[in-house]
mmCIF file of C-alpha atoms and ligand atoms in Angstrom:
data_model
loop_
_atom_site.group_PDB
_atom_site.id
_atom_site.type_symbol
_atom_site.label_atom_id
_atom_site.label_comp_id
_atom_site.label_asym_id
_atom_site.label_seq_id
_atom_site.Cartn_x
_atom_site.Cartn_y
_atom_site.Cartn_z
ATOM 1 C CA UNK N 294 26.908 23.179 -7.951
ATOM 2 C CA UNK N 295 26.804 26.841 -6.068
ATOM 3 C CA UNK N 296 23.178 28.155 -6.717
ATOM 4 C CA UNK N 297 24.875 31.114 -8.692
ATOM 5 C CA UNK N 298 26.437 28.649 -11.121
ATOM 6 C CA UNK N 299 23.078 26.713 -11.231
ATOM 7 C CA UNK N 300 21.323 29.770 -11.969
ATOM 8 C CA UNK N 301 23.855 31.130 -14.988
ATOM 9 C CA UNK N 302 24.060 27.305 -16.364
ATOM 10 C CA UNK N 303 20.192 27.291 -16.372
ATOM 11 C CA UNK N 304 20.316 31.050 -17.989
ATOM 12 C CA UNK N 305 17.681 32.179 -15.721
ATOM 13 C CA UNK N 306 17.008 35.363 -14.566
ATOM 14 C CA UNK N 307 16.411 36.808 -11.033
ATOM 15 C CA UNK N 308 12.902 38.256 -11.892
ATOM 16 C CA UNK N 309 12.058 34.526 -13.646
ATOM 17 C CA UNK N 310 13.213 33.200 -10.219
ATOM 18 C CA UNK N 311 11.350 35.678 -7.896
ATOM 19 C CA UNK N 312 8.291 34.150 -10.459
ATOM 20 C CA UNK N 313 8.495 30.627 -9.698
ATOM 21 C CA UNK N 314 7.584 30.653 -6.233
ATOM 22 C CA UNK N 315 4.191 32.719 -6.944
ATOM 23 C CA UNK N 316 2.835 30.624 -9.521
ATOM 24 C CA UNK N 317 3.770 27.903 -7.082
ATOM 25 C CA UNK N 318 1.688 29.161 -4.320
ATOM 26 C CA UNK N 319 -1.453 30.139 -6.831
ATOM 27 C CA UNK N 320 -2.000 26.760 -7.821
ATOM 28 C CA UNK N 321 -1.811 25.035 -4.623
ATOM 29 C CA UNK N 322 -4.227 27.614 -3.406
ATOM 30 C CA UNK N 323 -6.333 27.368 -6.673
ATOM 31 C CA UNK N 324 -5.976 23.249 -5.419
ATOM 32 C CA UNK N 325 -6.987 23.857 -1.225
ATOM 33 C CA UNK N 326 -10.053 25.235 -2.652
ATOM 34 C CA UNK N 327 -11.273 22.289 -4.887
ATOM 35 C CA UNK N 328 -14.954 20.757 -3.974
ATOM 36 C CA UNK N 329 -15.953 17.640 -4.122
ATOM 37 C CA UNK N 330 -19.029 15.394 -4.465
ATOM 38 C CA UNK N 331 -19.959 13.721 -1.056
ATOM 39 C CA UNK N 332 -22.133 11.565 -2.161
ATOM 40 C CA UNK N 333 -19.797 8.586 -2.192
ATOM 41 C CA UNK N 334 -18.574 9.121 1.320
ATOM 42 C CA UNK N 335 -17.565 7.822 4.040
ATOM 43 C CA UNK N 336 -15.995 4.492 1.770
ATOM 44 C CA UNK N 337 -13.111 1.809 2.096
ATOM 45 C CA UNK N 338 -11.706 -0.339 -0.451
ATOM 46 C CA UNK N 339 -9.484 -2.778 0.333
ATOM 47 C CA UNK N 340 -7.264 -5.421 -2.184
ATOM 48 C CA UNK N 341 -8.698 -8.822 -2.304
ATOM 49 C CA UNK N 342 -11.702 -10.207 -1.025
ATOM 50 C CA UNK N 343 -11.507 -8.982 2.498
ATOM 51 C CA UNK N 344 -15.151 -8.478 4.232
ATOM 52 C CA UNK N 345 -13.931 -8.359 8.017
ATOM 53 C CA UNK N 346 -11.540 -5.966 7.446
ATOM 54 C CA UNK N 347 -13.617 -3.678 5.241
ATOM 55 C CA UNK N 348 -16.628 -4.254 7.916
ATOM 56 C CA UNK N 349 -14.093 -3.015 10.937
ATOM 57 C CA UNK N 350 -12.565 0.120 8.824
ATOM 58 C CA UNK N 351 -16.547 0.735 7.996
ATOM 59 C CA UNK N 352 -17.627 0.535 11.700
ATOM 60 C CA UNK N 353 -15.007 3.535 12.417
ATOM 61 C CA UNK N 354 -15.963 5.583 9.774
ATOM 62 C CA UNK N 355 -19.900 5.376 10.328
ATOM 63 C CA UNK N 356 -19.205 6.790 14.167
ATOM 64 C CA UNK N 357 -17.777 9.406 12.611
ATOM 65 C CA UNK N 358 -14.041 8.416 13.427
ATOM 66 C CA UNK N 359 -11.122 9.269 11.392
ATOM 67 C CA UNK N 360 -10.275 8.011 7.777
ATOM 68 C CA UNK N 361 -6.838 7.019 9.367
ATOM 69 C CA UNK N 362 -8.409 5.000 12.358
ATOM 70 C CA UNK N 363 -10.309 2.945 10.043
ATOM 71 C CA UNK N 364 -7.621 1.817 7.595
ATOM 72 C CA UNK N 365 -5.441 1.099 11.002
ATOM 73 C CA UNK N 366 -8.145 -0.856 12.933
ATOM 74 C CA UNK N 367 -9.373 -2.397 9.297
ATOM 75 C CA UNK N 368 -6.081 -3.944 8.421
ATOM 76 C CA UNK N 369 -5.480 -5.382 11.890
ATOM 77 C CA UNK N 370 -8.204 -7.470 10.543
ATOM 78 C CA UNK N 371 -6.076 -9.625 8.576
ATOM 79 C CA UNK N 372 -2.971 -8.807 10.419
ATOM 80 C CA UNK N 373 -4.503 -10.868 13.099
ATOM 81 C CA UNK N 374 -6.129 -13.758 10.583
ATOM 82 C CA UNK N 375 -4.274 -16.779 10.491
ATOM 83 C CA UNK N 376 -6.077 -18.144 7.521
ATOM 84 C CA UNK N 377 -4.524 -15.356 5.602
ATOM 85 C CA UNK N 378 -0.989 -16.246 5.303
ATOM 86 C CA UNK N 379 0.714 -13.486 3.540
ATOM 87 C CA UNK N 380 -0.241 -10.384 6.406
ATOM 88 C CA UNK N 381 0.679 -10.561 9.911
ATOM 89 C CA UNK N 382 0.272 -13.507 12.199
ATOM 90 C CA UNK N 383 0.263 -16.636 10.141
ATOM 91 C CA UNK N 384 2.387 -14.911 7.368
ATOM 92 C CA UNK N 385 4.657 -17.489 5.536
ATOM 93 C CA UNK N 386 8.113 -17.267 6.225
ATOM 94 C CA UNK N 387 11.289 -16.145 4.695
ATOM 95 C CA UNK N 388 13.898 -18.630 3.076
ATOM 96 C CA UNK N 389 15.225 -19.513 6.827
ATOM 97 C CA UNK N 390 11.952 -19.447 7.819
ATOM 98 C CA UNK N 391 11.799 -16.264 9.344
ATOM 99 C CA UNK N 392 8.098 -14.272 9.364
ATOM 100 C CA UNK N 393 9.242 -10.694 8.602
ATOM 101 C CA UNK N 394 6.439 -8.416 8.353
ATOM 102 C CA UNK N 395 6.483 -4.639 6.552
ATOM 103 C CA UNK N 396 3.905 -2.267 6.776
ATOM 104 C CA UNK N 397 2.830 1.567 6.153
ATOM 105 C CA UNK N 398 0.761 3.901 7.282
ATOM 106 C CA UNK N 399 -0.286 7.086 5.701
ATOM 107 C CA UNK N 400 -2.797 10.000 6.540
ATOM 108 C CA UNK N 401 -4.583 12.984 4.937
ATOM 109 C CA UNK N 402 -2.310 15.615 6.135
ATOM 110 C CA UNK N 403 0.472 13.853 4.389
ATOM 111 C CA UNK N 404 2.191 12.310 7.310
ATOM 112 C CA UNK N 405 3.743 9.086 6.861
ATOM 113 C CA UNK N 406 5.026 5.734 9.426
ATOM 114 C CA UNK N 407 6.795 2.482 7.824
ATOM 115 C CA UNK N 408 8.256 -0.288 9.231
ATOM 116 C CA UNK N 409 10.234 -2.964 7.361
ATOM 117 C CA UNK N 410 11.847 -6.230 8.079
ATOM 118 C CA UNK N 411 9.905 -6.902 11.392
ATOM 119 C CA UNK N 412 9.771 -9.942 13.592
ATOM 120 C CA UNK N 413 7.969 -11.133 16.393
ATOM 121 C CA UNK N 414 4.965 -8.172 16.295
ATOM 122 C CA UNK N 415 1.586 -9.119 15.394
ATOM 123 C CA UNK N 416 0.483 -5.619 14.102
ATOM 124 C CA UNK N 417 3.147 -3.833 12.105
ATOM 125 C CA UNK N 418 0.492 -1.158 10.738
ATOM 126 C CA UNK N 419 0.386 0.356 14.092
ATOM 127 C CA UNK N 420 3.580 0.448 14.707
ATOM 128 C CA UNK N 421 4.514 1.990 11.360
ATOM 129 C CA UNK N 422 1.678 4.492 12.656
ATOM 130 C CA UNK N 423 3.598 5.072 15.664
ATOM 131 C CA UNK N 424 6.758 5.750 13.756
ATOM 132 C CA UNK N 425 4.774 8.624 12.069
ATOM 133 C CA UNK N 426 3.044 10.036 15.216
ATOM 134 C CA UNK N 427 5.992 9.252 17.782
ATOM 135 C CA UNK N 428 8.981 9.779 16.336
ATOM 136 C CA UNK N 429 10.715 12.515 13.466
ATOM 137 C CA UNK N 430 11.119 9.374 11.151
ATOM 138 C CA UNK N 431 9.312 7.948 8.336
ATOM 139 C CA UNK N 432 10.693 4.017 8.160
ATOM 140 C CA UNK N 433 11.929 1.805 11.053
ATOM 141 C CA UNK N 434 13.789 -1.541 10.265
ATOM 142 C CA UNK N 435 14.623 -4.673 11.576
ATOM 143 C CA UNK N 436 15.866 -4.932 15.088
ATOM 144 C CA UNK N 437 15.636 -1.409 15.999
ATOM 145 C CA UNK N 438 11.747 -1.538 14.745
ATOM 146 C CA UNK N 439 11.430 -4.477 16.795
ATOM 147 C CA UNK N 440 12.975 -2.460 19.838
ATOM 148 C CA UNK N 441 11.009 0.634 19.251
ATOM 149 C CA UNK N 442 7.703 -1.328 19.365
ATOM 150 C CA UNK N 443 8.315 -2.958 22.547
ATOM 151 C CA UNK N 444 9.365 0.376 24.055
ATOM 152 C CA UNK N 445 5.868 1.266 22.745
ATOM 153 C CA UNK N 446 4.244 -1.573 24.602
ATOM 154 C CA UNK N 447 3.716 -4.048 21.401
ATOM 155 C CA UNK N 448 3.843 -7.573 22.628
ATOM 156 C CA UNK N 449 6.506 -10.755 21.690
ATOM 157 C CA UNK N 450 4.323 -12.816 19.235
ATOM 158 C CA UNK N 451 5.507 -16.073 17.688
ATOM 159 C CA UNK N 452 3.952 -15.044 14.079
ATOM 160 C CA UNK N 453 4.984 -18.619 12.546
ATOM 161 C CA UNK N 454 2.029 -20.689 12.096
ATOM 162 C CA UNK N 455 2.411 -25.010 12.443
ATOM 163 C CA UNK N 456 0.547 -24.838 8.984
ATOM 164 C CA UNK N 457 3.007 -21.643 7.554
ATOM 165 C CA UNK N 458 5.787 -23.956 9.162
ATOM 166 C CA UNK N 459 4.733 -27.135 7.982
ATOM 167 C CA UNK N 460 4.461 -25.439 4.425
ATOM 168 C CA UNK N 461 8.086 -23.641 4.416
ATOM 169 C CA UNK N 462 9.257 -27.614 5.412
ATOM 170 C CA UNK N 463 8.015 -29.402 2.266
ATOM 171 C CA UNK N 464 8.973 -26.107 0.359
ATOM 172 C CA UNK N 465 12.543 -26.735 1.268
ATOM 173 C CA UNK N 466 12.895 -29.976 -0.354
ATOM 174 C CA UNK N 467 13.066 -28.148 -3.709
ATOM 175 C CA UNK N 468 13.233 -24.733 -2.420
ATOM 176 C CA UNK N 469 11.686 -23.220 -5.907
ATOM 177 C CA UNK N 470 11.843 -19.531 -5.771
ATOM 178 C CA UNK N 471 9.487 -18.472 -8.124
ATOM 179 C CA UNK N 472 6.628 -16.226 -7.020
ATOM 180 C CA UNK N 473 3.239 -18.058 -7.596
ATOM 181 C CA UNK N 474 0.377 -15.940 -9.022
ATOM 182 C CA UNK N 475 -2.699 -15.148 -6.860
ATOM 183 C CA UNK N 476 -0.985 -17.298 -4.268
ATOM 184 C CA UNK N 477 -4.229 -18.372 -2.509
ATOM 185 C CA UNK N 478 -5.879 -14.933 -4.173
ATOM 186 C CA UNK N 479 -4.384 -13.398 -1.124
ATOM 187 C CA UNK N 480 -1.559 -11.460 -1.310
ATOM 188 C CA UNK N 481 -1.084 -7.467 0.401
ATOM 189 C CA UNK N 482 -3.794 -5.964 2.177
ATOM 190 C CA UNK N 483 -4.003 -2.423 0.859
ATOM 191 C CA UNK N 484 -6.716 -0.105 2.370
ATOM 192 C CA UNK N 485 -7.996 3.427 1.581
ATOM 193 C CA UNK N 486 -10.821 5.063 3.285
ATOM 194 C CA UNK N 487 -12.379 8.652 3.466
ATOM 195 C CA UNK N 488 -14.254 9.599 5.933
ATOM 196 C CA UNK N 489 -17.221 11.517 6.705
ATOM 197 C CA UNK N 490 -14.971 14.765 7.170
ATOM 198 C CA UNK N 491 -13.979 13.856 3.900
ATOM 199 C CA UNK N 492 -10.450 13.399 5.095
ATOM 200 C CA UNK N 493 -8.434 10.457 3.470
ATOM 201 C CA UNK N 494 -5.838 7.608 4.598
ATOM 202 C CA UNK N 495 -4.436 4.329 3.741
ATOM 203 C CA UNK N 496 -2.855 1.007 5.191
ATOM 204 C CA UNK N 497 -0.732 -1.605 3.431
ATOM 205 C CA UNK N 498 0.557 -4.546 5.410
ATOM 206 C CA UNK N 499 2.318 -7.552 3.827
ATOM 207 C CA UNK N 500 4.784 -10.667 5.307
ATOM 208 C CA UNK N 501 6.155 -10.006 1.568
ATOM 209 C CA UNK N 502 6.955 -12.947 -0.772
ATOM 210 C CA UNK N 503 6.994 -16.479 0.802
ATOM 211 C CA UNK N 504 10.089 -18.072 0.792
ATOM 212 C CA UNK N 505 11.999 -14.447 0.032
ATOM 213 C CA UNK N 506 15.346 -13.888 0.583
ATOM 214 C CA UNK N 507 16.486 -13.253 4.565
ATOM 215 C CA UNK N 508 16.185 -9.319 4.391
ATOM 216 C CA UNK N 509 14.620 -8.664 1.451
ATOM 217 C CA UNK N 510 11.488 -5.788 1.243
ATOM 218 C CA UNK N 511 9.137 -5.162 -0.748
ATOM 219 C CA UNK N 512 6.952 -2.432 -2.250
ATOM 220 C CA UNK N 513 4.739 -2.511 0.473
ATOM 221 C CA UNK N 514 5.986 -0.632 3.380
ATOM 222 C CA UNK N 515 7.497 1.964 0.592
ATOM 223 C CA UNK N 516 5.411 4.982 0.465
ATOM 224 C CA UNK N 517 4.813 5.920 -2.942
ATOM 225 C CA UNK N 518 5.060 2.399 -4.092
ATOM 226 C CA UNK N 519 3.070 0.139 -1.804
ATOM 227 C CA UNK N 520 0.927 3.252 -0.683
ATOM 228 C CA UNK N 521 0.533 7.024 -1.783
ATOM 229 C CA UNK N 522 -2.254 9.392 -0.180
ATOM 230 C CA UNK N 523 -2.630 13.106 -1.445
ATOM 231 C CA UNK N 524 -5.750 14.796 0.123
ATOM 232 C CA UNK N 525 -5.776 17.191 -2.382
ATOM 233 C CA UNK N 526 -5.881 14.121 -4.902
ATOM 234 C CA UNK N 527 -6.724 10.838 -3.653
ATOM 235 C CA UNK N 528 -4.954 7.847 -2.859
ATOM 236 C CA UNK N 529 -3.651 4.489 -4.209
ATOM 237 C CA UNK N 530 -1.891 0.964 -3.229
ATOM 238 C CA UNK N 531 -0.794 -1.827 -4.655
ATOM 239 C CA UNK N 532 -0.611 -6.211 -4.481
ATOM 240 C CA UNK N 533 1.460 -8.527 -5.944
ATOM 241 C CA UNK N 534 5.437 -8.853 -7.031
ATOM 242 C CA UNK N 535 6.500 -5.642 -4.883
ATOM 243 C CA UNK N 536 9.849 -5.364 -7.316
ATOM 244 C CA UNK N 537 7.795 -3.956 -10.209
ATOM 245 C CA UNK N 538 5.818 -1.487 -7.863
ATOM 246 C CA UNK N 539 8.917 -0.778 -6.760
ATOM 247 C CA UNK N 540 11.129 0.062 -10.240
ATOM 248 C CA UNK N 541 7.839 1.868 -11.705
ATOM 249 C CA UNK N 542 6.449 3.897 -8.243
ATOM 250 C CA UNK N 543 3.018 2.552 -8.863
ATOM 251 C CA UNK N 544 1.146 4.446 -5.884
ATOM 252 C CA UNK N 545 2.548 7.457 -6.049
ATOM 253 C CA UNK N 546 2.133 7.566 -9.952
ATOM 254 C CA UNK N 547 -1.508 6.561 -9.992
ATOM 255 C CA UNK N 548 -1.881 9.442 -7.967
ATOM 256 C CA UNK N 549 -0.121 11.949 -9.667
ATOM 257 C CA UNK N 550 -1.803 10.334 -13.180
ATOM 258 C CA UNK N 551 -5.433 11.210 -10.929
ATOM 259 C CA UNK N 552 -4.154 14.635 -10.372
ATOM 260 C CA UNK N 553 -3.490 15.456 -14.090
ATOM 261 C CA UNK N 554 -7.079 14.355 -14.857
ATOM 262 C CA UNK N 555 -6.650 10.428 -15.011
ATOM 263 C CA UNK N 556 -9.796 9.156 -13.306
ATOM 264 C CA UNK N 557 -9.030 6.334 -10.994
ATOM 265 C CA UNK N 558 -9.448 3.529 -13.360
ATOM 266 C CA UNK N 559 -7.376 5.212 -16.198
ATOM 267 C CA UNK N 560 -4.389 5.770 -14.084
ATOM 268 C CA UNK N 561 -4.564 2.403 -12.759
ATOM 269 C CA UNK N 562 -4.419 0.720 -16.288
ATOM 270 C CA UNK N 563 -1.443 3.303 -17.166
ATOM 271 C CA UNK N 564 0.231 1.860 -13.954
ATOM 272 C CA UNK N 565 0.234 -1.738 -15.314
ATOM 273 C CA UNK N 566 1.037 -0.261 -18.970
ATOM 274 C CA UNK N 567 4.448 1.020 -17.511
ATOM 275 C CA UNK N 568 4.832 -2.317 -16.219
ATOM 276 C CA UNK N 569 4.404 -4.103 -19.025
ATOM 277 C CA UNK N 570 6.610 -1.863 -21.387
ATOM 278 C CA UNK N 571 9.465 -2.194 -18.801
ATOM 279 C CA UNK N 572 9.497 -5.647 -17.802
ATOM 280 C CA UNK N 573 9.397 -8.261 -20.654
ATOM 281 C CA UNK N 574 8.824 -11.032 -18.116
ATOM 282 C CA UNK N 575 5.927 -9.301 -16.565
ATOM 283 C CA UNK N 576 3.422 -12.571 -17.341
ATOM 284 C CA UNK N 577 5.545 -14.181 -14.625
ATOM 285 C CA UNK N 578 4.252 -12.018 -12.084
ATOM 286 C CA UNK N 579 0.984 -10.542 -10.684
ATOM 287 C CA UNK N 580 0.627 -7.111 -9.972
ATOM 288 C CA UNK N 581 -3.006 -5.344 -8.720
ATOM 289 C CA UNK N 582 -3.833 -1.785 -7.916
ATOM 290 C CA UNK N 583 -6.671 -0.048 -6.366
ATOM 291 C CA UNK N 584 -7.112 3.847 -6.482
ATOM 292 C CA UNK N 585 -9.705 5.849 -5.167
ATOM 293 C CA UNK N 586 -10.158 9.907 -5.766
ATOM 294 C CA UNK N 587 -11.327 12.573 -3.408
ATOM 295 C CA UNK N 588 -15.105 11.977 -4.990
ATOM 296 C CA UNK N 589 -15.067 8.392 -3.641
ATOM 297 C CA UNK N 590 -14.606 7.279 -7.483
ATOM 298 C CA UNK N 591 -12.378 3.914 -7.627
ATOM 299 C CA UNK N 592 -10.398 2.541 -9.857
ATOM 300 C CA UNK N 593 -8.890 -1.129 -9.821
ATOM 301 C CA UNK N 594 -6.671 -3.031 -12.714
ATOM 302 C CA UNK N 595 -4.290 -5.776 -12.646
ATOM 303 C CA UNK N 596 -2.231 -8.295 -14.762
ATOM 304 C CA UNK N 597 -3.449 -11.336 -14.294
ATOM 305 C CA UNK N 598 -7.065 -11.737 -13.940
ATOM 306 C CA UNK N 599 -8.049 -13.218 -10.243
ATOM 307 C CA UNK N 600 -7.684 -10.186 -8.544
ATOM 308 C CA UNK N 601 -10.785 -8.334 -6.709
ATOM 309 C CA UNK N 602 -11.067 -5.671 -4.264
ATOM 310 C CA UNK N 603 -13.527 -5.089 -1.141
ATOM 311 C CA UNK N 604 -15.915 -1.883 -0.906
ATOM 312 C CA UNK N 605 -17.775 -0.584 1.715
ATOM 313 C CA UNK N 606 -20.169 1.777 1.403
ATOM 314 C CA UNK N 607 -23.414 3.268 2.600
ATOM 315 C CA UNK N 608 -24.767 0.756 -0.099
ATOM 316 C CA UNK N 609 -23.254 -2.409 2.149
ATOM 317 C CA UNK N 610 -20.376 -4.796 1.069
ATOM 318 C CA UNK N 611 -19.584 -6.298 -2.329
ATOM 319 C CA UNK N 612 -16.704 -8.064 -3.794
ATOM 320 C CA UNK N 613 -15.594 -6.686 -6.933
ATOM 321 C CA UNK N 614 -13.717 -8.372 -9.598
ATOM 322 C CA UNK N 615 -11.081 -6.462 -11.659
ATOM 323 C CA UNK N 616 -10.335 -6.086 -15.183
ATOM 324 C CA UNK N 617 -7.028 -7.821 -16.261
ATOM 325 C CA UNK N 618 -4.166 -6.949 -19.110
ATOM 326 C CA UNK N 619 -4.210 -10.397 -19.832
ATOM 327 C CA UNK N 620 -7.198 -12.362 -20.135
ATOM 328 C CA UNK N 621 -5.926 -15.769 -19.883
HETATM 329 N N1 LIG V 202 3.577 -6.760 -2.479
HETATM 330 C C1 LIG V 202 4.231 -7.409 -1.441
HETATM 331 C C2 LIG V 202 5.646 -7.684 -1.664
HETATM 332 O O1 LIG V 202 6.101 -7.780 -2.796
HETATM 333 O O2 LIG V 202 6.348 -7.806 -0.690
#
């Protein structure tokens, strides 16, 4: 539609027009100049119970480094574990037993990196952050992600694991595909940090379902379902069956919930309310998300209890347990 039809159609008015954009600009300026308690910060949360990788993000951010080197280097963490097998190296693989990692990276000036449907590269996050900082892109897939990070100097890594392997093997005899809940009570690795500056960023890695589809991605490397950051706001990711995140926007509504007044833990329980009213199968399936607001304030709620979240602090370390919709 021409913009003079638009405008006639929506019977509004040049002067209402000329308006718009002021009242625009006044509230985002009304926004930049928002305060906000420091005595929280520098913090990182992370989903599930993940000590080294809250330890390494906290490490960065005591030196004084930058919100969006911590999640990075935090993450890598796991990325690198083997024990964990649903991140990184060690992830389980696809139905043809394929690892295929996706990732993404987000910082407080808004920027954005993703990469989805990669093989053979131990550390998606960073190259999803050098889609963001490198290139005019926001997501990378598949072979051309794979080609991009060698260009970048990422090495060839066999990711599968004899145990991931051995697993996918016996899987095959049946080959069930039905998600299991708090597989191993690892799932996503979601990170948000602020740091001393009080600038903030996140991280979400995943190898995605086990056993998925060849080619299918999840939430994860989706921003503003797997991961949403607004500085002016705060920030949000999420853990579990990646489909639901994806059909109800989780991140990026928890943080536009936040912004309307939600406190983190509100607009995480909202989150998992959508869920539930627009999935009837949603016991099937776990789904956990973490928030955290500009005053270091988080928020964490789930489905299906089992779910916890790492914290670092000036306070030290603790595991924290979430509340659940369903208590059983
Ligand atoms: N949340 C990870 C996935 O569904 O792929």
């Amino acid at each position: 539609m021409k913009r003079r039809n638009f405008i006639q159609k929506a019977g509004l008015s040049a002067a209402s027009l000329a308006a718009t954009p002021l009242l625009a600009n006044d509230r985002v300026e009304k926004k930049s100049q928002k305060t906000f308690s420091t005595k929280n910060i520098p913090i990182v949360i992370c989903t599930w119970n993940c000590p080294n990788a809250t330890a390494k993000a906290w490490e960065v951010l005591e030196a004084d480094g930058l919100a969006l080197d911590a999640v990075e280097q935090g993450v890598m963490m796991e990325e690198s574990d083997i024990k964990n097998q649903s991140v990184g190296k060690g992830g389980r693989p696809d139905r043809e037993g394929n690892v295929t990692l996706d990732a993404c990276i987000m910082d407080h000036t808004g920027n954005a990196g993703s990469v989805v449907y990669l093989q053979n590269i131990e550390h998606p996050v960073s190259v999803a952050r050098k889609v963001m900082e490198d290139t005019p892109h926001v997501i990378l897939a598949g072979k051309g992600a794979e080609q991009f990070a060698y260009e970048k100097g990422f090495k060839k890594v066999d990711l599968l694991t004899e145990k991931s392997k051995n697993e996918w093997i016996e899987w095959k005899k049946e080959s069930k595909y039905k998600p299991i809940i708090n597989i191993e009570n690892h799932d996503t690795i979601g990170m948000l940090a602020i740091d001393k500056q009080g600038r903030i960023s996140g991280a979400c890695t995943t190898s995605g379902m086990a056993y998925k589809m060849a080619g299918r991605v999840g939430d994860s490397p989706i921003i503003g379902s797997g991961l949403f950051i607004d500085d002016e706001v705060g920030g949000a990711t999420a853990t579990g069956m990646g489909e639901l995140v994806l059909k109800t926007v989780g991140s990026f509504l928890i943080v536009e919930l936040m912004r309307q007044g939600y406190s983190p833990q509100e607009a995480c329980e909202e989150a998992i309310r959508r869920i539930v009213a627009k999935n009837t199968n949603y016991k099937d399936f776990q789904i956990g998300y973490l928030a955290i607001n500009k005053a270091g304030e988080v928020g964490c709620y789930c489905l299906h209890q089992g779910f916890s979240y790492s914290k670092y602090t000036k306070e030290g370390q603790v595991e924290i347990k979430s509340d659940s919709y369903l208590n059983s």
